[in-house]
Amino acid sequence: MRIMSQMWWKVLLLVPLLVLVTPLYNSDEPRVWGFPVFYWVQFLFVPLGVICVAVVYLKAGDRR
Amino acid sequence: MTVRWTETAIFAVLFVLVTGLGFYAARWQRGGTLDHLDEWGLGGRRFGSWVTWFLIGGDLYTAYTFVAVPALMFGAGAMGFFALPYTVLVYPLVFLPLVRLWSVSRVHGYVTPADFVQGRYGSPTLALLVAVTGIVATMPYIALQLAGLEAVLRTMGLNGAGLAGHAPLFIAFVILALYTYQSGLRAPALIAFVKDGLIYLVIIAAVIILPAKLGGWGSIFDAANAKFTATKTPSDGILLGANNQLQYITLALGSALALFLYPHAVTGALASRSRTVIKRNMVALPAYSLVLGLLALLGYAAIAAHTKPIVNAATGRADSNTVIPMLFEGQFPSWFAGIAFAAIGIGALVPAAIMSIAAANLWTRNIYKAYLHRDATTEQECRQAKIASLVVKFGAVALIVLIDPQYSIDLQLIGGVIILQTLPMVAIALYTRWFHTWGLVAGWVVGMGWGLTLLYGIPNPASGKQHFGGSALALDKLSIVGWQPFAGSPTQAYVGFVALIGNLAIAILVTIALRQLRVSNGTDQTTPQDYLQEEGSPNLKPVAGLLR
């Protein structure tokens, strides 16, 4: 069972791949601090990626 | 143009400081002997989390990135921002494979990715292919660091014509070569602290001061938008167009997959002390990605500030790499511009040193020792690597001097496409040995040949070149032995990615055929447990030269 739950945590590593779906954010409005959507959404993916990797680091143990 | 003395003086002082550090590094955290590749080429394999963070950060986020990515934003707009998703993707993608590579390399004492391939497949041919690909892909990468350094030197006014115009660059590189020769990987590791300190200082100041001076980010984006709307080129703009979204996606993904196939990235990872150090760094390294994203946007700030790139006196043409240095020159006091120039310049030295060490390790382990001098002692190996690091550096200088910098960027483009072709041999081999050795060789040949053919066929209307004009392939032109699956489509994709798909398809087909024929697939010296060993395991090979 533990092995299975460790594997599921690793699926989180695929979440940042969403940044490849450009139509999600390829627009100008609404702007945040003057940044078009295209830019602030991609900046938000940096902390999102960090959270995903950090959770896998903490939860998935050291095997594999 | 006259020399800007304040900037040059500050640059010189900081350059002398890092030179001192570079020579001192030989004695920093030193093991019993420097005459072993574990010591000279991997810094004793015991860098902790902090040193590794600075080392890999200094290794991956190079001067070229700091100069060329904003220059691309300045010229083409949103397309240049691919560097951000690229560095978002790389860490989740390599998190698991990289720790496996670390473990298997420590169990067997591997120094290079080609060492691993040799151990995994027992095939010197395959290891040689990986080594040669790595060296060929790294050389233009070093040359590009020089292009970044030279952009700064020329902005400071050291913009001479002809061969003499390259003299400041040459002097800087001789000094770099000397302390790398003496101190090995410890030199860039130590200098990386200074480099990153300066870069963070400069970028934080720039993202606070520049928007304030230029009317806020909103008006910076509006100025960029106005510029791109005014041009006739349909592909530029502050958003992606209909035809370049696939190019954006495949370029980001392809670059992310390629990054840790580069020998210098592997060198940085193998120099770390433990799996835990690598994992922590995969969490902490994206801090640099934020900086990279902000730096990229300085390309738009340069548009808003009406910055003009300077004319390179050696080629007589405007050098787009000087856009960011000229932005600093125009918007900041001279002393601060000097610090910014030093940050970019030192930012060129760190990766150039690591790359030359990585290429030297490949030469020594997988060509010299494997083919030319099989019973070389560890001392001979080490001496050979030191000499190779000099040869590699001067090869890169020659590339810059003999070839127009514009052309060196094309070489780098080719480098990225070809290093990606080692993905099945190195990255996939970390998980499975399903592929057959000769399937991998066939895939490499096809991927390499196809990738280079496609690159050759891409013109660049802007610079009037017929060949090697970029990495964006119009799918309309894609032809598989005469069959054109996407005829009439104006959509573009990244050549490296297209070639990798061809590579994998051939490798799979040939592997299936050879398995049917039951052709022997060599012997695997590694066991599944080797990929899981952590620091302190009795199965790890002792690091040579460690004082007990």
Coordinates of C-alpha atoms in Angstrom, one line a residue:
Chain A
M1 CA 0.0 0.0 0.0
R2 CA 2.8 2.4 0.9
I3 CA 4.5 1.9 -2.4
M4 CA 1.2 2.7 -4.2
S5 CA 0.7 5.9 -2.3
Q6 CA 4.3 6.9 -3.0
M7 CA 3.7 6.4 -6.7
W8 CA 0.6 8.5 -6.7
W9 CA 2.4 11.5 -5.2
K10 CA 4.8 11.4 -8.2
V11 CA 1.9 12.1 -10.6
L12 CA 2.2 15.7 -9.2
L13 CA 5.4 16.1 -11.2
L14 CA 3.2 16.1 -14.4
V15 CA 1.1 19.1 -13.2
P16 CA 3.6 21.7 -14.4
L17 CA 3.3 20.3 -17.9
L18 CA 0.0 22.4 -18.0
V19 CA 2.2 25.4 -18.8
L20 CA 2.5 23.9 -22.3
V21 CA -1.2 24.5 -23.0
T22 CA -0.6 28.0 -24.4
P23 CA -4.2 28.7 -25.4
L24 CA -5.0 28.8 -21.6
Y25 CA -3.2 32.0 -21.1
N26 CA -2.3 33.6 -24.5
S27 CA -4.2 36.8 -23.8
D28 CA -3.6 40.3 -22.7
E29 CA -6.5 41.2 -20.3
P30 CA -7.0 41.2 -17.3
R31 CA -3.6 42.7 -16.4
V32 CA -2.0 42.4 -13.0
W33 CA 0.4 45.2 -12.1
G34 CA 0.5 46.0 -15.8
F35 CA 1.5 42.4 -16.7
P36 CA -0.6 40.8 -19.4
V37 CA -2.1 37.4 -18.6
F38 CA 0.5 35.7 -20.8
Y39 CA 3.2 36.8 -18.5
W40 CA 1.7 36.6 -15.0
V41 CA 0.3 33.2 -15.5
Q42 CA 3.6 31.8 -16.6
F43 CA 5.3 33.5 -13.6
L44 CA 2.7 31.8 -11.3
F45 CA 3.8 28.4 -12.8
V46 CA 7.2 28.9 -11.1
P47 CA 5.9 28.6 -7.5
L48 CA 3.4 26.0 -8.7
G49 CA 6.3 23.8 -10.0
V50 CA 8.2 24.4 -6.8
I51 CA 5.2 23.2 -4.7
C52 CA 4.8 20.1 -6.8
V53 CA 8.4 19.1 -6.6
A54 CA 8.6 19.9 -2.9
V55 CA 5.6 17.7 -2.1
V56 CA 7.1 14.8 -4.0
Y57 CA 10.4 15.3 -2.2
L58 CA 8.7 15.2 1.2
K59 CA 6.1 12.5 0.5
A60 CA 7.5 10.1 -2.0
G61 CA 10.3 8.7 0.1
D62 CA 13.7 7.9 -1.3
R63 CA 13.1 4.8 -3.3
R64 CA 13.3 4.9 -7.1
Chain B
M1 CA 33.7 55.3 -29.3
T2 CA 35.7 56.1 -26.1
V3 CA 36.3 53.8 -23.2
R4 CA 33.9 54.3 -20.3
W5 CA 36.5 54.5 -17.5
T6 CA 34.3 54.2 -14.4
E7 CA 32.6 51.1 -15.7
T8 CA 35.8 49.6 -16.9
A9 CA 37.5 50.2 -13.5
I10 CA 34.7 48.6 -11.5
F11 CA 34.6 45.7 -13.9
A12 CA 38.4 45.3 -13.6
V13 CA 38.3 45.3 -9.8
L14 CA 35.7 42.6 -9.6
F15 CA 37.4 40.6 -12.3
V16 CA 40.7 40.7 -10.3
L17 CA 38.7 39.6 -7.2
V18 CA 37.3 36.5 -8.9
T19 CA 40.7 35.7 -10.4
G20 CA 42.1 35.6 -6.8
L21 CA 39.2 33.4 -5.8
G22 CA 39.8 31.1 -8.8
F23 CA 43.4 30.5 -7.8
Y24 CA 42.6 30.2 -4.1
A25 CA 39.9 27.6 -4.9
A26 CA 42.6 24.9 -5.4
R27 CA 43.0 24.9 -1.6
W28 CA 39.3 25.2 -0.7
Q29 CA 37.7 22.0 0.8
R30 CA 40.7 20.1 -0.7
G31 CA 41.0 16.4 -0.6
G32 CA 44.3 14.4 -0.5
T33 CA 45.3 15.0 -4.1
L34 CA 44.2 17.1 -7.0
D35 CA 45.6 14.5 -9.4
H36 CA 42.4 12.5 -9.8
L37 CA 39.3 13.3 -11.9
D38 CA 37.1 13.0 -8.9
E39 CA 38.9 15.9 -7.4
W40 CA 39.8 18.1 -10.4
G41 CA 36.8 17.3 -12.5
L42 CA 34.1 16.9 -9.8
G43 CA 35.4 18.9 -6.9
G44 CA 35.8 15.9 -4.7
R45 CA 32.1 14.8 -5.1
R46 CA 31.1 16.4 -1.8
F47 CA 29.5 19.7 -2.5
G48 CA 26.6 20.4 -0.1
S49 CA 23.2 22.0 -0.8
W50 CA 24.4 25.6 -0.9
V51 CA 27.5 25.1 -3.0
T52 CA 25.5 22.9 -5.4
W53 CA 22.7 25.6 -5.7
F54 CA 25.3 28.2 -6.6
L55 CA 27.2 25.9 -8.9
I56 CA 24.2 24.5 -10.9
G57 CA 22.6 27.9 -10.9
G58 CA 25.8 29.5 -12.2
D59 CA 26.0 26.6 -14.7
L60 CA 22.5 26.7 -16.2
Y61 CA 21.6 30.4 -16.0
T62 CA 24.5 31.6 -18.1
A63 CA 25.6 35.1 -19.3
Y64 CA 24.3 34.1 -22.7
T65 CA 20.8 33.6 -21.1
F66 CA 21.1 36.9 -19.4
V67 CA 22.0 38.7 -22.6
A68 CA 20.4 36.7 -25.4
V69 CA 17.0 36.0 -24.0
P70 CA 16.2 39.7 -23.4
A71 CA 17.7 40.4 -26.8
L72 CA 15.2 37.9 -28.3
M73 CA 12.3 39.5 -26.4
F74 CA 13.5 42.9 -27.7
G75 CA 13.5 41.6 -31.3
A76 CA 10.7 39.1 -31.5
G77 CA 8.5 39.5 -28.4
A78 CA 6.5 36.7 -26.7
M79 CA 8.4 34.0 -28.4
G80 CA 11.6 34.8 -26.4
F81 CA 9.6 34.1 -23.2
F82 CA 9.8 30.4 -23.9
A83 CA 12.8 30.5 -21.5
L84 CA 10.4 30.7 -18.6
P85 CA 8.2 27.6 -19.2
Y86 CA 11.4 25.8 -20.2
T87 CA 13.0 26.4 -16.7
V88 CA 9.6 25.7 -15.1
L89 CA 9.4 22.3 -16.7
V90 CA 13.0 21.2 -16.3
Y91 CA 13.0 20.5 -12.6
P92 CA 9.9 18.3 -12.3
L93 CA 11.1 16.4 -15.4
V94 CA 14.6 15.6 -14.2
F95 CA 13.8 15.3 -10.5
L96 CA 13.6 11.5 -10.5
P97 CA 16.1 10.6 -13.3
L98 CA 18.8 12.8 -11.9
V99 CA 18.9 11.1 -8.5
R100 CA 19.1 7.7 -10.2
L101 CA 22.0 8.9 -12.3
W102 CA 23.7 10.2 -9.1
S103 CA 23.4 6.9 -7.4
V104 CA 24.5 4.7 -10.2
S105 CA 27.4 7.0 -10.8
R106 CA 28.6 6.9 -7.2
V107 CA 28.3 3.1 -7.1
H108 CA 30.4 2.6 -10.2
G109 CA 32.6 5.8 -10.1
Y110 CA 31.2 7.3 -13.3
V111 CA 32.4 10.8 -14.1
T112 CA 30.5 11.5 -17.3
P113 CA 27.2 10.5 -18.9
A114 CA 29.1 8.5 -21.4
D115 CA 30.7 6.5 -18.6
F116 CA 27.2 5.5 -17.5
V117 CA 26.2 4.5 -21.0
Q118 CA 29.3 2.4 -21.3
G119 CA 28.5 0.6 -18.0
R120 CA 24.8 0.2 -18.8
Y121 CA 25.2 -1.2 -22.4
G122 CA 28.8 -2.5 -22.3
S123 CA 29.2 -0.8 -25.7
P124 CA 32.2 1.5 -26.3
T125 CA 30.6 2.6 -29.6
L126 CA 27.5 3.9 -27.8
A127 CA 29.7 5.6 -25.2
L128 CA 31.8 7.2 -27.9
L129 CA 28.7 8.6 -29.7
V130 CA 27.5 10.1 -26.4
A131 CA 30.9 11.6 -25.7
V132 CA 31.4 13.1 -29.2
T133 CA 27.9 14.5 -29.2
G134 CA 28.5 16.0 -25.8
I135 CA 31.8 17.7 -26.8
V136 CA 30.4 19.0 -30.1
A137 CA 27.3 20.4 -28.5
T138 CA 29.3 22.0 -25.7
M139 CA 31.9 23.9 -27.8
P140 CA 29.5 26.4 -29.3
Y141 CA 27.9 26.8 -25.9
I142 CA 31.2 28.0 -24.5
A143 CA 31.6 30.2 -27.6
L144 CA 28.3 31.8 -26.7
Q145 CA 29.5 32.6 -23.2
L146 CA 32.3 34.5 -24.9
A147 CA 29.8 36.3 -27.1
G148 CA 28.1 37.5 -23.9
L149 CA 31.3 38.6 -22.3
E150 CA 32.4 40.4 -25.5
A151 CA 29.1 42.2 -25.7
V152 CA 29.8 43.7 -22.3
L153 CA 33.4 44.5 -23.2
R154 CA 32.4 46.3 -26.3
T155 CA 29.7 48.2 -24.5
M156 CA 32.4 49.5 -22.1
G157 CA 34.1 50.9 -25.1
L158 CA 36.7 48.2 -25.7
N159 CA 35.2 47.9 -29.2
G160 CA 38.2 47.6 -31.4
A161 CA 38.2 46.5 -35.0
G162 CA 39.8 43.3 -36.4
L163 CA 41.8 40.8 -34.5
A164 CA 43.1 43.3 -31.9
G165 CA 39.5 44.1 -31.0
H166 CA 39.3 40.6 -29.5
A167 CA 42.3 41.2 -27.3
P168 CA 40.4 42.0 -24.1
L169 CA 38.3 38.8 -24.5
F170 CA 41.5 36.8 -25.1
I171 CA 43.2 38.1 -22.0
A172 CA 40.1 37.4 -19.9
F173 CA 40.1 33.9 -21.2
V174 CA 43.7 33.1 -20.7
I175 CA 43.3 34.0 -17.0
L176 CA 40.2 31.9 -16.8
A177 CA 42.0 29.0 -18.5
L178 CA 44.9 29.2 -16.0
Y179 CA 42.9 29.0 -12.8
T180 CA 40.6 26.3 -14.2
Y181 CA 43.7 24.3 -15.1
Q182 CA 44.9 24.7 -11.5
S183 CA 41.8 24.5 -9.4
G184 CA 39.4 22.4 -11.5
L185 CA 35.7 22.5 -10.7
R186 CA 36.3 24.2 -7.3
A187 CA 37.1 27.5 -9.1
P188 CA 33.7 28.0 -10.8
A189 CA 32.0 26.7 -7.6
L190 CA 33.6 29.4 -5.5
I191 CA 33.3 32.2 -8.1
A192 CA 29.6 31.3 -8.6
F193 CA 28.9 32.8 -5.1
V194 CA 30.2 36.2 -6.4
K195 CA 28.4 35.9 -9.7
D196 CA 25.0 35.1 -8.3
G197 CA 25.3 37.7 -5.6
L198 CA 26.0 40.3 -8.2
I199 CA 23.3 39.1 -10.6
Y200 CA 20.6 39.1 -7.8
L201 CA 21.7 42.6 -6.7
V202 CA 21.5 43.9 -10.3
I203 CA 18.2 42.3 -11.2
I204 CA 16.5 43.4 -8.0
A205 CA 17.6 47.0 -8.6
A206 CA 16.7 46.8 -12.3
V207 CA 13.1 45.5 -11.7
I208 CA 12.5 48.2 -9.1
I209 CA 14.1 51.2 -10.7
L210 CA 13.4 50.6 -14.4
P211 CA 9.6 50.4 -14.2
A212 CA 9.6 53.5 -12.0
K213 CA 11.6 55.4 -14.6
L214 CA 9.7 54.2 -17.6
G215 CA 6.1 54.7 -16.3
G216 CA 5.4 51.2 -14.8
W217 CA 5.1 47.8 -16.3
G218 CA 1.9 48.6 -18.0
S219 CA 3.4 51.2 -20.2
I220 CA 6.5 49.1 -20.8
F221 CA 4.2 46.3 -22.2
D222 CA 2.3 49.0 -24.2
A223 CA 5.5 50.4 -25.7
A224 CA 6.5 46.8 -26.7
N225 CA 3.1 46.2 -28.2
A226 CA 3.2 49.4 -30.2
K227 CA 6.6 48.5 -31.6
F228 CA 5.6 45.0 -32.7
T229 CA 2.3 46.2 -34.1
A230 CA 4.1 48.8 -36.3
T231 CA 6.4 46.1 -37.9
K232 CA 5.3 44.1 -40.9
T233 CA 6.5 40.8 -39.4
P234 CA 3.4 38.8 -38.4
S235 CA 5.2 36.5 -36.0
D236 CA 6.3 39.1 -33.4
G237 CA 4.1 40.6 -30.7
I238 CA 3.6 40.6 -27.0
L239 CA 1.3 37.5 -27.4
L240 CA 1.9 34.4 -29.4
G241 CA 0.4 34.3 -32.9
A242 CA -1.6 31.4 -34.6
N243 CA 1.5 29.8 -36.1
N244 CA 4.1 29.9 -33.4
Q245 CA 2.3 28.4 -30.4
L246 CA 3.4 24.9 -31.3
Q247 CA 7.0 26.2 -31.8
Y248 CA 6.7 27.8 -28.3
I249 CA 5.5 24.6 -26.7
T250 CA 8.0 22.2 -28.5
L251 CA 10.9 24.6 -27.9
A252 CA 10.1 24.9 -24.2
L253 CA 9.7 21.1 -23.8
G254 CA 12.6 20.2 -26.0
S255 CA 15.0 22.6 -24.3
A256 CA 13.8 21.3 -20.9
L257 CA 14.5 17.7 -21.9
A258 CA 17.9 18.6 -23.4
L259 CA 19.2 20.6 -20.5
F260 CA 20.4 17.8 -18.2
L261 CA 21.8 15.9 -21.2
Y262 CA 24.4 18.5 -21.5
P263 CA 27.7 17.3 -20.0
H264 CA 28.1 20.4 -17.9
A265 CA 24.7 20.0 -16.2
V266 CA 25.6 16.4 -15.4
T267 CA 29.0 17.5 -14.0
G268 CA 27.2 19.9 -11.6
A269 CA 24.9 17.2 -10.4
L270 CA 27.5 14.5 -10.0
A271 CA 29.7 16.9 -7.9
S272 CA 27.0 17.0 -5.2
R273 CA 27.4 15.0 -2.0
S274 CA 24.1 13.1 -1.9
R275 CA 20.7 12.4 -3.4
T276 CA 19.2 14.7 -0.8
V277 CA 21.4 17.6 -2.0
I278 CA 20.1 17.1 -5.6
K279 CA 16.4 16.9 -4.5
R280 CA 16.7 20.0 -2.4
N281 CA 18.2 21.8 -5.3
M282 CA 15.4 20.7 -7.7
V283 CA 13.1 22.6 -5.2
A284 CA 15.4 25.6 -4.7
L285 CA 16.8 26.2 -8.2
P286 CA 13.5 27.7 -9.6
A287 CA 14.4 30.9 -7.7
Y288 CA 16.7 31.5 -10.6
S289 CA 13.8 31.1 -13.0
L290 CA 12.0 34.0 -11.5
V291 CA 15.1 36.1 -12.1
L292 CA 15.4 34.8 -15.6
G293 CA 11.7 35.8 -16.3
L294 CA 12.2 39.3 -15.0
L295 CA 15.5 39.7 -16.9
A296 CA 13.7 38.6 -20.1
L297 CA 11.2 41.4 -19.6
L298 CA 14.1 43.9 -19.6
G299 CA 14.1 43.3 -23.3
Y300 CA 10.7 45.2 -23.3
A301 CA 12.1 47.8 -20.9
A302 CA 14.8 48.4 -23.5
I303 CA 12.1 49.0 -26.1
A304 CA 10.3 51.5 -23.8
A305 CA 13.6 53.2 -23.1
H306 CA 14.4 53.5 -26.9
T307 CA 17.7 51.6 -26.4
K308 CA 19.8 51.1 -29.5
P309 CA 22.3 48.2 -29.7
I310 CA 25.9 49.2 -30.5
V311 CA 27.7 48.3 -33.8
N312 CA 30.3 45.6 -33.3
A313 CA 33.5 47.1 -34.8
A314 CA 34.8 43.7 -35.7
T315 CA 31.8 42.8 -37.9
G316 CA 30.4 46.3 -38.7
R317 CA 26.9 45.2 -37.8
A318 CA 24.6 46.0 -34.9
D319 CA 25.1 43.4 -32.2
S320 CA 21.7 42.6 -30.6
N321 CA 23.5 41.1 -27.6
T322 CA 24.5 44.6 -26.5
V323 CA 20.8 45.7 -25.9
I324 CA 20.8 44.9 -22.2
P325 CA 24.3 46.3 -21.4
M326 CA 23.2 49.5 -23.3
L327 CA 20.0 49.6 -21.3
F328 CA 22.0 49.6 -18.1
E329 CA 24.4 52.1 -19.5
G330 CA 21.6 54.5 -20.4
Q331 CA 19.4 54.1 -17.3
F332 CA 21.8 53.7 -14.4
P333 CA 24.7 55.7 -13.0
S334 CA 28.1 54.6 -14.4
W335 CA 29.2 52.9 -11.2
F336 CA 26.1 50.7 -11.1
A337 CA 26.4 50.0 -14.8
G338 CA 29.9 48.8 -14.0
I339 CA 28.6 46.3 -11.4
A340 CA 26.0 45.1 -13.9
F341 CA 28.6 44.5 -16.6
A342 CA 30.8 42.6 -14.1
A343 CA 27.8 40.5 -13.2
I344 CA 27.3 39.5 -16.8
G345 CA 31.0 39.1 -17.5
I346 CA 31.6 36.9 -14.4
G347 CA 28.4 35.1 -15.3
A348 CA 30.1 34.1 -18.6
L349 CA 33.2 32.8 -16.8
V350 CA 31.5 30.4 -14.4
P351 CA 29.6 28.3 -17.0
A352 CA 32.5 28.5 -19.5
A353 CA 34.8 26.9 -16.9
I354 CA 32.3 24.2 -16.0
M355 CA 31.6 23.4 -19.7
S356 CA 35.3 23.1 -20.5
I357 CA 35.8 20.8 -17.5
A358 CA 32.8 18.7 -18.5
A359 CA 34.1 18.4 -22.1
A360 CA 37.6 17.6 -20.8
N361 CA 36.2 14.8 -18.6
L362 CA 34.4 13.3 -21.7
W363 CA 37.5 13.5 -23.8
T364 CA 39.7 11.9 -21.1
R365 CA 37.3 9.2 -19.9
N366 CA 35.6 8.1 -23.1
I367 CA 38.0 8.8 -25.9
Y368 CA 41.6 9.1 -24.4
K369 CA 41.2 6.3 -21.9
A370 CA 38.8 4.2 -23.9
Y371 CA 40.7 4.3 -27.2
L372 CA 44.1 6.0 -27.1
H373 CA 45.7 5.0 -23.8
R374 CA 43.8 2.1 -22.1
D375 CA 46.0 1.7 -19.1
A376 CA 46.4 5.4 -18.3
T377 CA 47.0 6.0 -14.5
T378 CA 44.7 8.3 -12.6
E379 CA 47.5 10.9 -12.7
Q380 CA 47.8 10.7 -16.5
E381 CA 44.0 10.9 -16.8
C382 CA 44.0 14.0 -14.7
R383 CA 46.8 15.7 -16.6
Q384 CA 45.1 14.8 -19.9
A385 CA 41.9 16.4 -18.7
K386 CA 43.6 19.6 -17.6
I387 CA 45.2 19.9 -21.0
A388 CA 42.0 19.1 -22.8
S389 CA 40.2 21.9 -20.8
L390 CA 42.8 24.4 -22.3
V391 CA 42.3 23.0 -25.8
V392 CA 38.5 23.3 -25.5
K393 CA 38.6 26.9 -24.3
F394 CA 40.9 28.0 -27.1
G395 CA 38.8 26.2 -29.6
A396 CA 35.9 28.3 -28.4
V397 CA 37.9 31.5 -28.6
A398 CA 38.8 30.5 -32.2
L399 CA 35.1 30.0 -33.0
I400 CA 34.4 33.6 -31.8
V401 CA 37.3 35.2 -33.6
L402 CA 37.0 33.3 -36.9
I403 CA 33.2 33.3 -37.2
D404 CA 30.7 36.1 -37.0
P405 CA 29.0 36.0 -33.6
Q406 CA 25.7 35.8 -35.5
Y407 CA 26.9 32.5 -36.8
S408 CA 28.0 31.3 -33.4
I409 CA 24.4 31.5 -32.3
D410 CA 23.4 29.2 -35.1
L411 CA 26.1 26.7 -33.9
Q412 CA 24.5 26.8 -30.4
L413 CA 21.1 26.1 -32.0
I414 CA 22.6 23.1 -33.7
G415 CA 24.1 22.1 -30.4
G416 CA 20.7 22.0 -28.7
V417 CA 19.2 19.9 -31.5
I418 CA 22.0 17.3 -31.4
I419 CA 22.3 16.9 -27.6
L420 CA 18.6 16.1 -27.5
Q421 CA 19.4 13.1 -29.7
T422 CA 21.2 11.4 -26.8
L423 CA 18.0 11.3 -24.7
P424 CA 17.2 7.6 -25.5
M425 CA 20.8 6.5 -24.7
V426 CA 21.2 8.4 -21.4
A427 CA 17.8 9.4 -19.9
I428 CA 15.7 6.5 -21.0
A429 CA 18.5 4.1 -20.2
L430 CA 18.3 5.2 -16.5
Y431 CA 14.9 3.4 -16.4
T432 CA 15.0 0.6 -18.9
R433 CA 17.4 -1.4 -21.0
W434 CA 14.6 -2.3 -23.4
F435 CA 16.3 -0.5 -26.3
H436 CA 18.9 -2.4 -28.3
T437 CA 22.4 -0.9 -28.6
W438 CA 22.2 -0.9 -32.4
G439 CA 18.6 0.4 -32.3
L440 CA 19.9 3.4 -30.3
V441 CA 22.8 3.9 -32.7
A442 CA 20.4 3.8 -35.7
G443 CA 18.0 6.2 -33.9
W444 CA 20.9 8.6 -33.2
V445 CA 22.1 8.5 -36.8
V446 CA 18.6 9.2 -38.1
G447 CA 17.8 11.9 -35.5
M448 CA 21.1 13.6 -36.1
G449 CA 20.9 13.4 -39.9
W450 CA 17.3 14.5 -40.1
G451 CA 17.7 17.3 -37.5
L452 CA 20.7 18.8 -39.3
T453 CA 19.0 18.5 -42.7
L454 CA 15.9 20.3 -41.4
L455 CA 18.1 23.0 -39.9
Y456 CA 20.0 23.4 -43.1
G457 CA 16.8 24.0 -45.0
I458 CA 15.5 26.8 -42.8
P459 CA 16.1 30.3 -44.3
N460 CA 16.1 33.5 -42.4
P461 CA 14.5 36.2 -44.5
A462 CA 15.4 38.9 -41.9
S463 CA 19.2 38.4 -42.2
G464 CA 19.0 37.2 -45.8
K465 CA 20.5 33.8 -45.1
Q466 CA 19.5 30.7 -47.0
H467 CA 20.5 28.0 -44.4
F468 CA 20.6 27.5 -40.6
G469 CA 18.3 30.5 -40.2
G470 CA 16.5 29.4 -37.1
S471 CA 15.0 26.4 -35.2
A472 CA 11.4 27.0 -36.2
L473 CA 10.3 24.5 -38.8
A474 CA 7.2 25.2 -40.9
L475 CA 5.3 21.9 -40.8
D476 CA 4.5 22.5 -44.4
K477 CA 8.1 21.7 -45.2
L478 CA 8.2 18.5 -43.2
S479 CA 8.8 15.5 -45.5
I480 CA 9.2 11.9 -44.4
V481 CA 10.8 10.2 -47.4
G482 CA 8.8 12.3 -49.8
W483 CA 5.5 12.1 -47.8
Q484 CA 4.3 15.5 -46.6
P485 CA 1.8 14.9 -43.8
F486 CA 1.2 18.6 -43.0
A487 CA 1.4 20.1 -46.5
G488 CA 0.0 23.6 -46.6
S489 CA 0.2 24.1 -42.8
P490 CA 1.9 27.3 -41.7
T491 CA 2.3 26.0 -38.2
Q492 CA 5.8 25.9 -36.9
A493 CA 7.6 23.4 -34.6
Y494 CA 11.0 23.1 -33.0
V495 CA 13.4 21.0 -35.1
G496 CA 15.0 19.3 -32.1
F497 CA 11.7 17.9 -31.0
V498 CA 10.8 16.7 -34.5
A499 CA 14.1 15.0 -34.9
L500 CA 13.8 13.3 -31.5
I501 CA 10.5 11.8 -32.5
G502 CA 12.2 10.4 -35.7
N503 CA 15.1 9.1 -33.5
L504 CA 12.7 7.3 -31.1
A505 CA 10.6 5.8 -33.9
I506 CA 13.7 4.3 -35.6
A507 CA 15.2 3.1 -32.3
I508 CA 11.9 1.3 -31.5
L509 CA 11.6 -0.3 -34.9
V510 CA 15.2 -1.5 -35.0
T511 CA 15.0 -2.7 -31.4
I512 CA 11.9 -4.8 -32.2
A513 CA 13.6 -6.3 -35.3
L514 CA 16.9 -7.2 -33.4
R515 CA 14.9 -8.7 -30.6
Q516 CA 13.0 -10.9 -33.0
L517 CA 16.4 -12.0 -34.4
R518 CA 17.7 -12.5 -30.9
V519 CA 20.9 -10.4 -31.5
S520 CA 23.0 -10.1 -28.3
N521 CA 22.6 -6.8 -26.5
G522 CA 25.8 -6.6 -24.5
T523 CA 26.1 -6.9 -20.7
D524 CA 24.8 -4.6 -18.1
Q525 CA 27.2 -3.9 -15.3
T526 CA 24.6 -2.1 -13.2
T527 CA 21.9 -3.7 -11.0
P528 CA 18.5 -2.3 -10.2
Q529 CA 19.6 -1.6 -6.6
D530 CA 22.5 0.6 -7.9
Y531 CA 20.1 3.3 -8.9
L532 CA 18.7 3.7 -5.4
Q533 CA 21.8 4.0 -3.2
E534 CA 22.1 7.1 -0.9
E535 CA 25.1 8.8 0.7
G536 CA 26.7 6.6 3.3
S537 CA 25.7 3.3 1.6
P538 CA 28.5 0.7 1.8
N539 CA 27.9 0.1 -1.9
L540 CA 29.2 3.5 -3.0
K541 CA 32.7 3.6 -4.5
P542 CA 35.0 5.5 -2.3
V543 CA 35.9 9.0 -3.7
A544 CA 39.6 9.0 -4.6
G545 CA 41.8 11.5 -2.8
L546 CA 39.6 11.8 0.2
L547 CA 41.5 12.4 3.4
R548 CA 40.4 10.1 6.2

